[in-house]
Amino acid sequence: MVSIKVEKLTKSFGDFTAVNDVSFSIGKGEVFGLLGPNGAGKTTTISMLATLLPATSGKAEIEGKSITSDQDGVRKSIGIVFQDQSLDDELTAYENMDLHGRLYRMEGKLRKERALELLKLVELEGRKDDLVKTFSGGMRRRLEIARGLLHRPKVLFLDEPTLGLDPQTRNKLWEYIAQLNEAQKITVILTTHYMEEADRLCNRIAIIDRGKIIAVGTPSELKEGIGGDVITVKSENPEGVYARLSKEKWVKRIEKHDGSVTVNLANAEKHIAGMVKMLDGLEISTLSVHKPTLEDVFLHFTGRTIREEEAGAKEEMRMRHRVWSRG
Amino acid sequence: MDIVYTIWLRSIKRYLRSKSRIIGSLGMPLFFLVIMGFGLNSVVEVPEGGDYVGFIMPGIIAMSILFTSIFSGIQIIWDKQFGFLKETLVAPVSRVEIMLGQTVGGATTSLIQGGLMLLLAFVLGLNLIGLTGLGIAITFMVLIGLAFTAFGVAIASKMEDMHGFQLIMNFVIFPIFGLSGALFPLSGLPEWARPITYLDPLTYGVEGIRYGLSGASHIDPLLCFLALGGFTVATILVGTHFFRKIKI
């Protein structure tokens, strides 16, 4: 049972191709993640699927409805939580819900029932008559999720749902999303640049970089795909490290990056002592052993890491904006 | 219609909640009324007769409606910047309905503002010349509200952020107000300057309200109605056109 089907979707802005020939399909009830650094094309993809941005070429269907020829059908089937907040600050939580219900032409009694039920679900029923401008970032997010679910969409889009939230709130939101998916059998497509988030929430992940999908699979498939444990050696002289280790039989895969070398191998614990001896005399700053993470997967496919500190200026601005609007 | 009502409801709720905005937008017209009206009352003679305060009252009412309505339309930019616009654009409703809701909402709030000024005019001694006259004045007030909210929406749909607002204020709103004959009798202008005031749609609004409140106007009230009515239809069409193409 397919919920979302995307074929060769492309979006260009002038010379710049933000989304390049992207294809994937998502089954009903799946939690699917688009994982990639800022500017990879995640939000652009979501905007096209949500009919907010026309695609340059390619096609997509959501619950059997085309994003080009049946926009209203698509809009009725989806709920969306945007990356930037989209609540009306001057209205109360309940009024925001009510307004949404009216926009989706829900009948009065049903609108009220569902709004109260969902506000309870996201633990905001006690604050339902307070103006949204008095809410914290986490409360706003929860309200937006509740609002996105009001008209019982078949598909829920979450664009960077936990961006700018503190770790506690983030954890709580993850629980909500997992619960929702379970209880409502709703298909969820979420974008994130947090590895941990993708790993924890998603049944399947598409790694996207520079507008292209570079790998798709379940988190464990992706991690196992790069081969066993990972040893990362940080060194001023990655070439030297590479040269000494690359001929060893137990090394499944070895890759040189800027200032570091990653080695994939089985049973890293057994080999670490021997490895330290082999690297004697080279400038080694750190040496770490860990189970592969999605970060390693991304590094393997792109040669770069997604790190929070890489978060561009745009995100920083956005966070600042959030802090303002909270105050 | 239900969607138009929904967007209208939102405008009204927001308006009634922002006490500072209600008071704030009464400030400027009151300022003009007191400074200009009472300040110049003794030195200015109106050719058609009557005192100057009574003469500029319709102009001041039109002014408060003009400012409030353009402002209501331009609010779309805030909705764009603070994200709420996306919520409406992703809903299964047509953009025409959203635009109309915004326009009717803005017209309603500006009519309330204009109504408050009208009440003030009665307090200050304006005599009602009859219910028909009042009806005519209110009709023109509604038209000004609709036309300039739609005008504001059209501008907002083309603007990226609020940086251009000062420019709009100085080169659009003030000239529209200044050239409208709100503060001076059109008959007092030199021949060459009159065509400019006739190009200003607000002129017909001010003259229409003036006719309703005093029974006399420089321009035929029917012509005023046709000119302002035509302008209203045109701005709604243009506003809708631009709003449909809005990009987020």
Coordinates of C-alpha atoms in Angstrom, one line a residue:
Chain A
M1 CA 0.0 0.0 0.0
V2 CA 1.7 3.2 -1.2
S3 CA 1.0 6.5 0.5
I4 CA 3.4 8.8 -1.3
K5 CA 5.0 8.2 -4.6
V6 CA 7.6 10.6 -6.0
E7 CA 9.1 10.3 -9.4
K8 CA 12.0 12.3 -10.8
L9 CA 10.9 15.4 -8.9
T10 CA 13.1 18.4 -9.8
K11 CA 13.1 22.0 -8.7
S12 CA 15.3 24.7 -10.1
F13 CA 15.6 28.3 -9.1
G14 CA 17.4 29.9 -12.1
D15 CA 20.7 28.1 -12.5
F16 CA 20.5 26.5 -9.1
T17 CA 18.9 23.1 -8.8
A18 CA 17.6 22.7 -5.3
V19 CA 16.0 19.3 -5.8
N20 CA 17.5 17.1 -8.5
D21 CA 15.7 14.1 -10.0
V22 CA 14.4 12.8 -6.7
S23 CA 12.4 9.5 -6.6
F24 CA 11.1 7.5 -3.6
S25 CA 8.0 5.9 -2.3
I26 CA 6.5 5.7 1.1
G27 CA 4.2 3.0 2.4
K28 CA 1.0 3.7 4.4
G29 CA 1.7 4.1 8.1
E30 CA 5.4 4.4 7.6
V31 CA 7.6 7.0 9.3
F32 CA 9.9 8.2 6.6
G33 CA 12.8 10.6 7.1
L34 CA 14.6 12.9 4.8
L35 CA 18.0 13.4 6.4
G36 CA 20.5 15.9 5.2
P37 CA 22.4 19.1 6.1
N38 CA 20.9 22.5 5.8
G39 CA 20.3 23.5 2.2
A40 CA 20.2 19.9 1.0
G41 CA 16.7 20.4 -0.5
K42 CA 14.5 18.8 2.2
T43 CA 12.2 21.8 2.7
T44 CA 11.9 22.4 -1.0
T45 CA 10.9 18.8 -1.5
I46 CA 8.3 19.1 1.3
S47 CA 7.0 22.4 -0.2
M48 CA 6.5 20.7 -3.6
L49 CA 4.7 17.8 -2.0
A50 CA 2.5 20.1 0.0
T51 CA 1.5 22.0 -3.2
L52 CA 3.1 25.3 -2.0
L53 CA 5.8 25.3 -4.7
P54 CA 5.3 24.1 -8.3
A55 CA 7.8 21.5 -9.4
T56 CA 10.0 22.3 -12.4
S57 CA 9.6 18.7 -13.6
G58 CA 8.7 15.2 -12.4
K59 CA 5.6 14.1 -10.6
A60 CA 4.3 13.0 -7.3
E61 CA 1.2 11.4 -5.9
I62 CA -0.1 11.6 -2.3
E63 CA -2.8 9.0 -1.4
G64 CA -3.3 8.6 -5.1
K65 CA -3.8 12.3 -5.8
S66 CA -1.4 14.2 -8.1
I67 CA 0.3 17.3 -6.7
T68 CA -0.2 19.1 -10.0
S69 CA -3.6 18.1 -11.2
D70 CA -5.5 17.6 -7.9
Q71 CA -4.1 20.1 -5.5
D72 CA -7.2 20.4 -3.4
G73 CA -7.3 16.6 -3.0
V74 CA -3.7 16.6 -1.8
R75 CA -4.3 19.5 0.6
K76 CA -7.3 17.6 2.2
S77 CA -5.1 14.5 2.7
I78 CA -2.2 16.2 4.4
G79 CA -1.4 17.9 7.6
I80 CA 1.8 19.9 7.8
V81 CA 4.0 21.3 10.5
F82 CA 6.3 23.9 9.0
Q83 CA 9.9 24.5 9.9
D84 CA 9.0 28.1 10.9
Q85 CA 6.0 28.6 13.1
S86 CA 2.8 29.3 11.4
L87 CA 0.4 30.0 14.3
D88 CA -1.5 33.3 14.9
D89 CA 0.2 34.7 18.0
E90 CA -2.7 37.0 18.7
L91 CA -5.2 34.2 19.0
T92 CA -5.6 31.6 21.7
A93 CA -4.6 28.0 21.3
Y94 CA -8.2 27.0 20.9
E95 CA -8.9 29.7 18.4
N96 CA -6.0 28.6 16.3
M97 CA -7.5 25.1 16.3
D98 CA -10.9 26.4 15.5
L99 CA -9.7 28.6 12.7
H100 CA -8.0 25.6 11.2
G101 CA -11.1 23.4 11.4
R102 CA -13.1 26.1 9.7
L103 CA -10.6 26.4 6.9
Y104 CA -11.0 22.7 6.4
R105 CA -14.8 23.1 6.5
M106 CA -15.3 20.9 9.5
E107 CA -18.8 20.9 11.0
G108 CA -19.1 22.8 14.2
K109 CA -19.6 20.0 16.7
L110 CA -17.0 17.8 15.3
R111 CA -14.6 20.7 15.1
K112 CA -15.0 21.4 18.8
E113 CA -14.8 17.8 19.9
R114 CA -11.6 17.0 17.9
A115 CA -9.9 20.3 18.9
L116 CA -10.4 19.6 22.6
E117 CA -9.4 16.0 22.2
L118 CA -6.2 16.9 20.4
L119 CA -5.3 19.7 22.8
K120 CA -5.6 17.1 25.5
L121 CA -3.3 14.8 23.6
V122 CA -0.6 17.4 23.4
E123 CA -1.2 18.4 27.0
L124 CA -2.3 21.9 26.3
E125 CA -5.9 21.7 27.4
G126 CA -5.1 23.8 30.5
R127 CA -3.7 26.6 28.4
K128 CA -6.3 26.4 25.6
D129 CA -7.6 29.9 26.3
D130 CA -4.2 31.6 26.5
L131 CA -2.8 33.7 23.7
V132 CA -0.2 31.8 21.7
K133 CA 2.3 34.6 22.1
T134 CA 2.7 33.5 25.8
F135 CA 3.7 30.0 24.7
S136 CA 7.2 28.6 24.7
G137 CA 8.8 27.0 21.6
G138 CA 7.9 23.5 22.7
M139 CA 4.3 24.4 23.4
R140 CA 4.0 26.0 20.0
R141 CA 5.3 23.0 18.3
R142 CA 2.9 20.7 20.1
L143 CA 0.0 23.0 19.2
E144 CA 1.1 23.0 15.6
I145 CA 1.2 19.2 15.6
A146 CA -2.3 19.1 17.2
R147 CA -3.5 21.6 14.6
G148 CA -2.0 19.6 11.7
L149 CA -4.0 16.5 12.9
L150 CA -7.3 18.2 13.4
H151 CA -8.8 17.4 10.0
R152 CA -7.6 13.8 10.3
P153 CA -5.0 13.8 7.5
K154 CA -3.8 10.6 6.1
V155 CA -0.3 12.0 5.8
L156 CA 1.5 14.2 8.3
F157 CA 4.5 16.4 7.1
L158 CA 6.9 17.4 9.8
D159 CA 9.6 19.8 8.6
E160 CA 12.4 19.9 11.1
P161 CA 10.0 19.3 14.0
T162 CA 12.4 19.7 16.8
L163 CA 14.6 22.5 15.4
G164 CA 15.6 25.0 18.1
L165 CA 14.0 23.0 21.0
D166 CA 15.8 21.9 24.1
P167 CA 16.8 18.2 24.5
Q168 CA 14.0 17.5 27.0
T169 CA 11.2 18.9 24.8
R170 CA 12.8 17.2 21.9
N171 CA 12.6 13.8 23.6
K172 CA 9.0 14.5 24.6
L173 CA 8.1 15.4 21.0
W174 CA 9.7 12.2 19.7
E175 CA 7.5 10.2 22.0
Y176 CA 4.4 12.1 20.7
I177 CA 5.2 11.5 17.1
A178 CA 5.9 7.8 17.7
Q179 CA 2.6 7.5 19.6
L180 CA 0.6 9.3 16.9
N181 CA 2.0 7.1 14.2
E182 CA 1.0 4.1 16.2
A183 CA -2.4 5.2 17.3
Q184 CA -3.6 7.0 14.2
K185 CA -1.9 4.8 11.6
I186 CA -0.9 7.9 9.9
T187 CA 1.9 8.2 7.4
V188 CA 4.6 10.5 8.6
I189 CA 7.3 12.2 6.4
L190 CA 9.8 14.2 8.4
T191 CA 12.9 16.2 7.5
T192 CA 15.7 16.6 9.9
H193 CA 19.4 17.2 10.1
Y194 CA 19.6 15.5 13.5
M195 CA 21.0 12.0 13.0
E196 CA 19.6 10.9 16.4
E197 CA 16.1 12.0 15.4
A198 CA 16.1 10.1 12.2
D199 CA 17.6 7.1 13.8
R200 CA 15.1 7.0 16.6
L201 CA 11.9 7.9 14.8
C202 CA 12.1 6.6 11.2
N203 CA 11.3 3.2 9.7
R204 CA 13.1 4.3 6.6
I205 CA 15.5 7.1 5.8
A206 CA 16.5 8.8 2.6
I207 CA 19.8 10.6 2.9
I208 CA 19.7 13.7 0.8
D209 CA 22.6 16.0 -0.1
R210 CA 22.8 18.8 -2.6
G211 CA 19.4 18.1 -4.0
K212 CA 20.0 14.4 -4.6
I213 CA 19.1 11.3 -2.7
I214 CA 22.3 9.4 -2.1
A215 CA 21.0 6.4 -0.1
V216 CA 17.6 5.0 1.1
G217 CA 17.0 2.2 3.6
T218 CA 16.1 1.4 7.2
P219 CA 18.5 3.0 9.7
S220 CA 20.1 -0.4 10.5
E221 CA 20.4 -1.3 6.8
L222 CA 22.2 1.9 6.2
K223 CA 24.5 1.5 9.2
E224 CA 25.3 -2.1 8.4
G225 CA 25.9 -1.2 4.8
I226 CA 29.1 0.6 5.6
G227 CA 30.5 -2.6 7.3
G228 CA 30.9 -3.3 11.0
D229 CA 32.4 -1.1 13.7
V230 CA 34.0 2.2 13.0
I231 CA 37.4 3.5 14.2
T232 CA 38.1 7.1 13.6
V233 CA 41.7 8.3 13.7
K234 CA 42.2 12.1 13.7
S235 CA 45.6 13.0 12.5
E236 CA 47.6 15.8 10.9
N237 CA 48.8 13.2 8.5
P238 CA 45.9 11.1 7.2
E239 CA 47.9 9.9 4.3
G240 CA 50.4 8.3 6.6
V241 CA 47.7 6.6 8.6
Y242 CA 46.0 5.4 5.5
A243 CA 49.2 4.0 4.1
R244 CA 50.0 2.0 7.2
L245 CA 46.5 0.5 7.7
S246 CA 45.1 0.0 4.3
K247 CA 46.9 -3.3 3.6
E248 CA 45.7 -5.0 6.8
K249 CA 43.4 -8.0 6.2
W250 CA 41.0 -7.1 9.0
V251 CA 40.2 -3.7 7.5
K252 CA 37.0 -4.0 5.6
R253 CA 37.0 -0.5 4.3
I254 CA 39.2 2.5 4.9
E255 CA 38.5 6.1 3.9
K256 CA 40.6 9.2 4.0
H257 CA 38.9 12.5 4.9
D258 CA 40.2 16.0 5.7
G259 CA 42.2 15.5 8.9
S260 CA 40.9 12.0 9.7
V261 CA 40.7 8.4 8.6
T262 CA 37.8 6.1 9.2
V263 CA 38.3 2.4 9.3
N264 CA 35.4 -0.1 9.1
L265 CA 36.0 -3.5 10.6
A266 CA 34.4 -6.3 12.6
N267 CA 35.3 -6.6 16.3
A268 CA 37.1 -3.4 16.6
E269 CA 38.0 -4.1 20.3
K270 CA 40.3 -6.9 19.3
H271 CA 42.3 -4.9 16.9
I272 CA 42.6 -1.6 18.6
A273 CA 45.8 -2.4 20.6
G274 CA 47.5 -3.7 17.5
M275 CA 46.5 -0.6 15.6
V276 CA 47.9 1.8 18.1
K277 CA 51.3 0.0 17.7
M278 CA 51.1 0.2 14.0
L279 CA 50.5 4.0 14.1
D280 CA 53.5 4.6 16.4
G281 CA 55.5 7.6 15.3
L282 CA 52.6 9.3 13.5
E283 CA 50.9 12.5 14.8
I284 CA 47.6 11.1 16.2
S285 CA 45.4 13.5 18.0
T286 CA 42.4 11.2 18.9
L287 CA 41.4 7.7 18.2
S288 CA 37.8 6.5 18.8
V289 CA 35.9 3.3 18.5
H290 CA 32.1 3.3 18.0
K291 CA 29.2 1.5 16.5
P292 CA 28.4 3.0 13.1
T293 CA 25.9 5.9 13.3
L294 CA 24.0 7.7 10.5
E295 CA 26.7 10.3 10.7
D296 CA 29.2 7.7 9.5
V297 CA 26.8 6.7 6.7
F298 CA 26.6 10.3 5.6
L299 CA 30.4 10.7 5.8
H300 CA 30.8 7.5 3.8
F301 CA 28.5 8.7 1.0
T302 CA 29.5 12.3 0.8
G303 CA 33.0 12.6 2.4
R304 CA 31.6 15.3 4.7
T305 CA 29.9 15.3 8.1
I306 CA 26.6 16.8 9.1
R307 CA 27.2 18.5 12.3
E308 CA 25.2 20.9 14.3
E309 CA 28.0 23.4 14.2
E310 CA 27.7 23.4 10.4
A311 CA 24.2 24.8 10.8
G312 CA 24.3 27.7 8.5
A313 CA 23.7 31.4 9.2
K314 CA 20.1 30.9 8.1
E315 CA 19.3 28.6 10.9
E316 CA 21.0 30.8 13.4
M317 CA 18.8 33.6 12.3
R318 CA 15.7 31.5 12.5
M319 CA 16.6 30.4 16.1
R320 CA 17.1 34.0 17.1
H321 CA 13.8 34.8 15.6
R322 CA 12.2 32.1 17.6
V323 CA 13.7 33.4 20.8
W324 CA 12.3 36.9 20.0
S325 CA 8.9 35.7 19.2
R326 CA 8.9 33.7 22.5
G327 CA 9.8 36.7 24.6
Chain B
M1 CA -18.6 32.2 1.9
D2 CA -17.7 30.2 5.0
I3 CA -14.0 30.8 4.3
V4 CA -14.5 34.5 3.8
Y5 CA -16.3 34.5 7.1
T6 CA -13.5 32.6 8.8
I7 CA -10.8 35.0 7.6
W8 CA -13.1 37.9 8.5
L9 CA -13.6 36.5 12.0
R10 CA -9.9 36.3 12.5
S11 CA -9.4 40.0 11.5
I12 CA -12.1 41.1 13.9
K13 CA -10.8 39.1 16.8
R14 CA -7.3 40.4 16.3
Y15 CA -8.6 44.0 16.0
L16 CA -10.8 43.9 19.1
R17 CA -7.9 42.4 21.0
S18 CA -5.4 45.1 20.2
K19 CA -6.6 48.0 22.2
S20 CA -3.4 49.9 21.5
R21 CA -4.0 49.7 17.8
I22 CA -7.5 51.1 18.2
I23 CA -6.4 54.0 20.3
G24 CA -3.2 54.4 18.1
S25 CA -5.0 54.8 14.9
L26 CA -7.4 57.3 16.3
G27 CA -4.5 59.4 17.3
M28 CA -3.4 60.8 13.9
P29 CA -6.9 61.8 12.8
L30 CA -7.6 63.4 16.2
F31 CA -4.3 65.2 15.9
F32 CA -5.3 66.6 12.5
L33 CA -8.7 67.5 13.7
V34 CA -7.5 69.4 16.7
I35 CA -4.4 71.1 15.2
M36 CA -5.8 71.8 11.8
G37 CA -9.5 72.1 12.5
F38 CA -9.5 74.2 15.7
G39 CA -6.1 75.8 15.0
L40 CA -7.1 77.2 11.6
N41 CA -10.8 77.6 12.3
S42 CA -10.7 81.3 12.9
V43 CA -8.4 82.2 10.0
V44 CA -9.8 80.0 7.3
E45 CA -12.9 80.8 5.5
V46 CA -14.7 78.1 3.5
P47 CA -16.1 79.4 0.2
E48 CA -19.3 77.2 0.5
G49 CA -19.9 78.7 4.0
G50 CA -19.8 77.0 7.4
D51 CA -16.8 76.7 9.7
Y52 CA -13.6 74.9 8.9
V53 CA -13.9 72.2 11.6
G54 CA -17.2 71.1 10.1
F55 CA -15.6 71.2 6.6
I56 CA -12.7 68.9 7.4
M57 CA -14.7 66.4 9.5
P58 CA -15.6 64.2 6.5
G59 CA -11.9 64.4 5.4
I60 CA -10.8 63.3 8.9
I61 CA -13.2 60.4 8.8
A62 CA -12.0 59.4 5.4
M63 CA -8.4 59.7 6.7
S64 CA -9.0 57.3 9.6
I65 CA -10.6 54.8 7.2
L66 CA -7.8 55.2 4.7
F67 CA -5.0 54.6 7.2
T68 CA -6.7 51.7 8.9
S69 CA -7.7 49.9 5.7
I70 CA -4.3 50.2 3.9
F71 CA -2.7 49.0 7.1
S72 CA -5.1 46.0 7.4
G73 CA -4.2 45.0 3.8
I74 CA -0.5 45.4 4.4
Q75 CA -0.8 43.0 7.4
I76 CA -0.5 40.2 4.9
I77 CA 3.2 40.9 5.0
W78 CA 3.3 40.1 8.7
D79 CA 1.4 37.0 8.0
K80 CA 4.0 36.2 5.4
Q81 CA 6.9 36.9 7.7
F82 CA 5.5 35.3 10.8
G83 CA 4.3 32.2 8.9
F84 CA 0.6 32.3 9.3
L85 CA 0.0 32.8 5.6
K86 CA 1.4 29.3 4.9
E87 CA -1.3 27.9 7.1
T88 CA -4.1 29.4 5.0
L89 CA -2.3 28.8 1.7
V90 CA -1.9 25.1 2.3
A91 CA -5.6 24.6 3.3
P92 CA -7.9 23.3 0.6
V93 CA -9.5 26.7 0.0
S94 CA -9.1 29.1 -2.9
R95 CA -6.9 32.2 -2.6
V96 CA -9.7 34.3 -3.9
E97 CA -11.7 33.4 -0.7
I98 CA -8.8 34.3 1.5
M99 CA -8.2 37.6 -0.2
L100 CA -11.9 38.5 0.0
G101 CA -12.0 37.6 3.7
Q102 CA -9.0 39.8 4.3
T103 CA -10.6 42.7 2.4
V104 CA -14.0 42.4 4.1
G105 CA -12.2 42.1 7.5
G106 CA -10.1 45.2 6.9
A107 CA -13.1 47.1 5.6
T108 CA -15.0 46.2 8.8
T109 CA -12.3 47.3 11.1
S110 CA -11.7 50.5 9.3
L111 CA -15.4 51.2 9.3
I112 CA -15.4 50.9 13.1
Q113 CA -12.5 53.4 13.2
G114 CA -14.4 55.7 10.9
G115 CA -17.5 55.2 12.9
L116 CA -15.7 56.3 16.1
M117 CA -14.6 59.5 14.3
L118 CA -18.2 60.0 13.1
L119 CA -19.5 59.7 16.7
L120 CA -16.9 62.2 17.8
A121 CA -18.1 64.5 15.1
F122 CA -21.6 64.4 16.5
V123 CA -20.2 65.1 20.0
L124 CA -18.4 68.1 18.6
G125 CA -21.6 69.5 17.4
L126 CA -22.1 68.1 13.9
N127 CA -25.8 68.1 13.1
L128 CA -27.3 65.1 11.3
I129 CA -29.2 66.3 8.2
G130 CA -31.2 63.1 8.0
L131 CA -31.0 59.3 8.0
T132 CA -30.6 59.2 4.2
G133 CA -27.6 61.4 4.5
L134 CA -26.1 59.2 7.2
G135 CA -26.7 56.2 5.0
I136 CA -24.9 57.9 2.1
A137 CA -22.0 58.8 4.3
I138 CA -21.7 55.2 5.6
T139 CA -21.9 53.8 2.1
F140 CA -18.9 55.9 1.0
M141 CA -17.1 54.9 4.2
V142 CA -17.6 51.2 3.4
L143 CA -16.4 51.7 -0.2
I144 CA -13.2 53.5 1.0
G145 CA -12.6 50.7 3.4
L146 CA -13.0 47.9 0.8
A147 CA -11.0 49.7 -1.9
F148 CA -8.0 50.6 0.2
T149 CA -7.8 47.3 2.1
A150 CA -7.7 45.6 -1.3
F151 CA -5.1 48.2 -2.4
G152 CA -3.0 47.3 0.7
V153 CA -3.3 43.5 -0.1
A154 CA -2.1 44.3 -3.6
I155 CA 0.9 46.2 -2.3
A156 CA 1.7 43.6 0.3
S157 CA 1.5 40.7 -2.2
K158 CA 4.3 42.4 -4.1
M159 CA 6.5 43.3 -1.1
E160 CA 9.1 41.0 0.4
D161 CA 9.1 42.5 3.9
M162 CA 8.2 45.7 5.8
H163 CA 11.3 47.6 4.7
G164 CA 9.3 49.3 1.9
F165 CA 6.6 50.4 4.3
Q166 CA 8.0 53.9 4.9
L167 CA 8.2 54.4 1.2
I168 CA 4.6 53.4 0.8
M169 CA 3.6 55.7 3.6
N170 CA 5.4 58.7 2.1
F171 CA 4.8 58.2 -1.6
V172 CA 1.4 56.5 -1.6
I173 CA -0.7 57.1 1.5
F174 CA 0.1 60.7 2.3
P175 CA -0.3 61.9 -1.3
I176 CA -3.6 60.1 -1.6
F177 CA -4.7 61.8 1.6
G178 CA -3.2 65.2 0.8
L179 CA -4.6 65.5 -2.7
S180 CA -8.1 64.4 -1.8
G181 CA -9.5 67.7 -0.8
A182 CA -9.9 66.4 2.8
L183 CA -8.3 69.5 4.2
F184 CA -9.2 72.2 1.7
P185 CA -12.1 73.0 -0.6
L186 CA -11.4 71.9 -4.2
S187 CA -12.9 75.1 -5.5
G188 CA -10.1 77.0 -3.9
L189 CA -7.4 75.3 -6.1
P190 CA -5.9 76.9 -9.2
E191 CA -7.3 75.4 -12.5
W192 CA -4.1 73.5 -13.3
A193 CA -4.0 71.7 -10.0
R194 CA -7.6 70.3 -10.1
P195 CA -7.1 67.4 -12.5
I196 CA -4.6 65.9 -10.1
T197 CA -7.2 65.9 -7.3
Y198 CA -9.7 64.3 -9.7
L199 CA -7.2 61.5 -10.3
D200 CA -7.2 60.7 -6.6
P201 CA -9.8 58.1 -5.8
L202 CA -10.1 59.3 -2.2
T203 CA -11.4 62.7 -3.5
Y204 CA -14.6 61.0 -4.5
G205 CA -14.8 59.3 -1.1
V206 CA -14.3 62.5 0.9
E207 CA -16.8 64.4 -1.4
G208 CA -19.3 61.6 -1.0
I209 CA -19.1 61.6 2.8
R210 CA -19.3 65.4 2.8
Y211 CA -22.4 65.3 0.7
G212 CA -24.0 62.8 3.1
L213 CA -23.1 64.8 6.2
S214 CA -23.7 68.3 5.0
G215 CA -25.9 68.0 2.0
A216 CA -23.5 69.9 -0.2
S217 CA -20.4 68.8 -2.2
H218 CA -18.2 70.1 -4.9
I219 CA -18.6 66.9 -7.1
D220 CA -21.9 65.3 -7.9
P221 CA -22.5 62.5 -5.4
L222 CA -23.6 60.1 -8.1
L223 CA -20.4 60.6 -10.0
C224 CA -18.5 60.1 -6.7
F225 CA -20.3 56.8 -6.2
L226 CA -19.5 55.6 -9.7
A227 CA -15.9 56.7 -9.5
L228 CA -15.2 55.2 -6.1
G229 CA -17.3 52.1 -6.8
G230 CA -15.3 51.5 -10.0
F231 CA -12.0 52.0 -8.1
T232 CA -13.2 49.5 -5.5
V233 CA -14.0 46.8 -8.0
A234 CA -10.7 47.5 -9.8
T235 CA -8.5 47.2 -6.6
I236 CA -10.3 44.0 -5.5
L237 CA -9.6 42.5 -9.0
V238 CA -6.0 43.6 -9.0
G239 CA -5.5 42.7 -5.3
T240 CA -6.9 39.2 -6.0
H241 CA -4.7 38.8 -9.1
F242 CA -1.5 39.7 -7.1
F243 CA -2.5 37.7 -4.1
R244 CA -3.0 34.5 -6.2
K245 CA 0.5 34.8 -7.4
I246 CA 2.0 35.4 -3.9
K247 CA 5.2 33.4 -3.2
I248 CA 6.3 32.3 0.2

